[in-house]
Short mmCIF file of N, CA and C in Angstrom, two decimals:
data_model
loop_
_atom_site.label_atom_id
_atom_site.label_comp_id
_atom_site.label_asym_id
_atom_site.label_seq_id
_atom_site.Cartn_x
_atom_site.Cartn_y
_atom_site.Cartn_z
N MET A 1 -9.72 -18.46 6.47
CA MET A 1 -8.37 -18.77 6.20
C MET A 1 -7.93 -18.62 5.02
N ALA A 2 -6.92 -18.05 4.72
CA ALA A 2 -6.33 -17.73 3.40
C ALA A 2 -5.98 -19.01 2.81
N PRO A 3 -6.09 -18.85 1.41
CA PRO A 3 -5.52 -20.15 0.66
C PRO A 3 -4.06 -20.16 0.62
N ARG A 4 -3.56 -21.45 0.60
CA ARG A 4 -1.98 -21.55 0.56
C ARG A 4 -1.69 -21.48 -0.79
N PHE A 5 -0.51 -20.97 -1.27
CA PHE A 5 -0.38 -20.96 -2.79
C PHE A 5 1.14 -21.72 -2.94
N LYS A 6 1.42 -22.08 -4.20
CA LYS A 6 2.41 -22.99 -4.50
C LYS A 6 3.11 -22.28 -6.06
N ILE A 7 4.26 -22.41 -6.20
CA ILE A 7 4.64 -22.09 -7.33
C ILE A 7 4.02 -22.70 -8.46
N GLY A 8 3.53 -22.00 -9.48
CA GLY A 8 2.94 -22.35 -10.57
C GLY A 8 1.34 -22.40 -10.48
N ASP A 9 0.66 -22.09 -9.38
CA ASP A 9 -0.74 -21.88 -9.30
C ASP A 9 -1.09 -20.85 -10.23
N ARG A 10 -2.24 -21.24 -10.67
CA ARG A 10 -2.91 -19.90 -11.48
C ARG A 10 -3.60 -19.17 -10.61
N VAL A 11 -3.67 -17.84 -10.66
CA VAL A 11 -4.16 -17.01 -9.44
C VAL A 11 -4.84 -15.76 -10.21
N ARG A 12 -5.89 -15.16 -9.38
CA ARG A 12 -6.26 -13.84 -9.85
C ARG A 12 -5.56 -12.78 -9.09
N ASP A 13 -4.98 -11.80 -9.88
CA ASP A 13 -4.15 -10.94 -8.99
C ASP A 13 -5.15 -9.56 -8.77
N ASN A 14 -5.86 -9.33 -7.64
CA ASN A 14 -6.98 -8.16 -7.65
C ASN A 14 -6.30 -6.92 -7.44
N ASP A 15 -5.03 -6.80 -7.38
CA ASP A 15 -4.42 -5.52 -7.49
C ASP A 15 -4.40 -4.87 -8.80
N THR A 16 -4.32 -5.86 -9.82
CA THR A 16 -4.12 -5.64 -11.38
C THR A 16 -5.42 -5.92 -12.27
N SER A 17 -6.38 -7.10 -11.61
CA SER A 17 -7.25 -7.56 -12.33
C SER A 17 -6.81 -8.41 -13.37
N ARG A 18 -5.83 -9.22 -13.21
CA ARG A 18 -5.25 -10.13 -14.30
C ARG A 18 -4.85 -11.50 -13.74
N ILE A 19 -5.18 -12.31 -14.78
CA ILE A 19 -4.77 -13.85 -14.25
C ILE A 19 -3.24 -14.12 -14.65
N ALA A 20 -2.69 -14.86 -13.68
CA ALA A 20 -1.48 -14.97 -13.68
C ALA A 20 -1.11 -16.33 -12.89
N PHE A 21 0.22 -16.85 -13.20
CA PHE A 21 0.80 -17.81 -12.53
C PHE A 21 2.08 -17.27 -11.45
N ILE A 22 2.06 -18.01 -10.29
CA ILE A 22 3.01 -17.75 -9.33
C ILE A 22 4.40 -18.19 -9.91
N GLU A 23 5.21 -17.16 -10.14
CA GLU A 23 6.49 -17.42 -10.54
C GLU A 23 7.46 -17.44 -9.38
N GLN A 24 7.18 -16.91 -8.25
CA GLN A 24 8.13 -16.80 -7.28
C GLN A 24 7.37 -16.72 -6.01
N LEU A 25 7.53 -17.52 -4.77
CA LEU A 25 7.16 -16.97 -3.60
C LEU A 25 7.86 -16.17 -2.72
N PRO A 26 7.37 -15.47 -1.83
CA PRO A 26 8.43 -14.57 -0.80
C PRO A 26 9.05 -15.74 0.28
N ASP A 27 10.06 -14.99 0.38
CA ASP A 27 10.90 -15.95 1.53
C ASP A 27 11.69 -15.00 2.43
N ALA A 28 11.21 -14.77 3.59
CA ALA A 28 11.94 -13.99 4.69
C ALA A 28 13.25 -14.17 4.60
N SER A 29 13.59 -15.31 4.43
CA SER A 29 15.19 -15.70 4.65
C SER A 29 16.20 -15.10 3.71
N SER A 30 15.60 -15.05 2.64
CA SER A 30 16.35 -14.70 1.46
C SER A 30 15.92 -13.30 0.70
N PHE A 31 14.88 -12.61 1.41
CA PHE A 31 14.14 -11.49 0.83
C PHE A 31 13.56 -11.57 -0.52
N LYS A 32 13.13 -12.79 -1.01
CA LYS A 32 12.47 -12.89 -2.16
C LYS A 32 11.29 -12.14 -2.02
N ARG A 33 10.83 -11.84 -3.24
CA ARG A 33 9.41 -10.96 -3.43
C ARG A 33 8.47 -12.18 -4.20
N LEU A 34 7.30 -11.92 -4.02
CA LEU A 34 6.30 -12.64 -4.55
C LEU A 34 5.93 -12.15 -5.99
N MET A 35 6.32 -13.05 -6.88
CA MET A 35 6.57 -12.41 -8.52
C MET A 35 5.40 -13.38 -9.21
N LEU A 36 4.68 -12.73 -10.02
CA LEU A 36 3.67 -13.23 -10.90
C LEU A 36 3.98 -13.21 -12.48
N ARG A 37 3.75 -14.30 -13.24
CA ARG A 37 3.95 -14.08 -14.72
C ARG A 37 2.27 -14.22 -15.19
N ALA A 38 2.40 -13.31 -16.42
CA ALA A 38 1.00 -13.24 -16.78
C ALA A 38 0.52 -14.43 -17.67
N ALA A 39 -0.59 -14.88 -17.50
CA ALA A 39 -1.24 -16.17 -18.01
C ALA A 39 -1.09 -16.29 -19.52
N HIS A 40 -1.19 -15.03 -20.02
CA HIS A 40 -0.94 -14.90 -21.70
C HIS A 40 -0.13 -14.00 -21.83
N GLY A 41 1.01 -14.42 -22.24
CA GLY A 41 2.36 -13.38 -22.53
C GLY A 41 3.36 -13.82 -21.35
N SER A 42 4.53 -12.85 -21.50
CA SER A 42 5.54 -13.23 -20.73
C SER A 42 5.81 -12.30 -19.53
N GLU A 43 4.82 -11.01 -19.47
CA GLU A 43 5.20 -10.10 -18.47
C GLU A 43 5.34 -10.77 -17.02
N VAL A 44 5.99 -10.23 -16.45
CA VAL A 44 6.42 -10.65 -14.83
C VAL A 44 6.05 -9.42 -14.04
N TRP A 45 5.41 -9.38 -12.84
CA TRP A 45 5.51 -8.22 -12.04
C TRP A 45 5.48 -8.57 -10.51
N PRO A 46 5.79 -7.76 -9.64
CA PRO A 46 5.56 -8.20 -8.23
C PRO A 46 4.38 -8.27 -7.71
N GLY A 47 3.68 -8.87 -6.83
CA GLY A 47 2.35 -9.11 -6.42
C GLY A 47 2.32 -9.05 -4.91
N ARG A 48 1.17 -9.30 -4.29
CA ARG A 48 0.84 -9.37 -2.83
C ARG A 48 0.14 -10.52 -2.59
N ILE A 49 0.60 -11.38 -1.72
CA ILE A 49 -0.12 -12.39 -1.35
C ILE A 49 -1.75 -12.06 -0.96
N GLY A 50 -1.99 -11.15 -0.15
CA GLY A 50 -3.17 -10.82 0.14
C GLY A 50 -4.06 -10.41 -1.07
N ALA A 51 -3.61 -10.03 -2.11
CA ALA A 51 -4.24 -9.90 -3.10
C ALA A 51 -4.80 -10.69 -4.20
N LEU A 52 -4.33 -11.92 -4.06
CA LEU A 52 -4.54 -13.00 -4.77
C LEU A 52 -5.75 -13.98 -4.16
N ASP A 53 -6.41 -14.54 -5.18
CA ASP A 53 -7.35 -15.46 -5.17
C ASP A 53 -7.15 -16.66 -6.26
N PRO A 54 -7.52 -17.91 -5.94
CA PRO A 54 -7.24 -18.85 -7.16
C PRO A 54 -8.15 -18.67 -8.09
N ALA A 55 -7.41 -19.01 -9.09
CA ALA A 55 -8.49 -18.77 -10.35
C ALA A 55 -8.81 -20.03 -11.38
N PRO A 56 -9.86 -20.43 -11.43
CA PRO A 56 -10.02 -21.46 -12.10
C PRO A 56 -9.72 -21.49 -13.51
N LEU A 57 -9.28 -22.69 -14.06
CA LEU A 57 -8.78 -22.72 -15.53
C LEU A 57 -9.79 -22.06 -16.50
N ASP A 58 -11.21 -22.31 -16.19
CA ASP A 58 -12.16 -21.86 -17.13
C ASP A 58 -12.59 -20.21 -16.92
N GLU A 59 -11.66 -19.66 -16.10
CA GLU A 59 -11.85 -18.16 -15.63
C GLU A 59 -10.91 -17.29 -16.60
N GLU A 60 -11.33 -16.29 -17.38
CA GLU A 60 -10.49 -15.51 -18.15
C GLU A 60 -10.36 -14.09 -17.61
N ALA A 61 -9.48 -13.59 -17.94
CA ALA A 61 -9.03 -12.03 -17.21
C ALA A 61 -9.99 -11.01 -17.85
N PRO A 62 -10.48 -10.29 -17.21
CA PRO A 62 -11.38 -9.05 -17.63
C PRO A 62 -10.87 -8.54 -18.77
N GLN A 63 -11.20 -8.18 -20.12
CA GLN A 63 -10.66 -7.46 -21.31
C GLN A 63 -10.95 -5.99 -20.94
#
């Protein structure tokens, strides 16, 4: 069963191998997309729920 995420959750984006926070969740009624914000920095990018895993606070993104 896939984990349920909420805005502000710290996650690993397996598509980009980056640690991020969920900025916006998808919403079918308003056509919003899942948006992620870099854990270190201010970059924002679209993501896929299926590519996310929870990321513990002690986990760092690969360099």
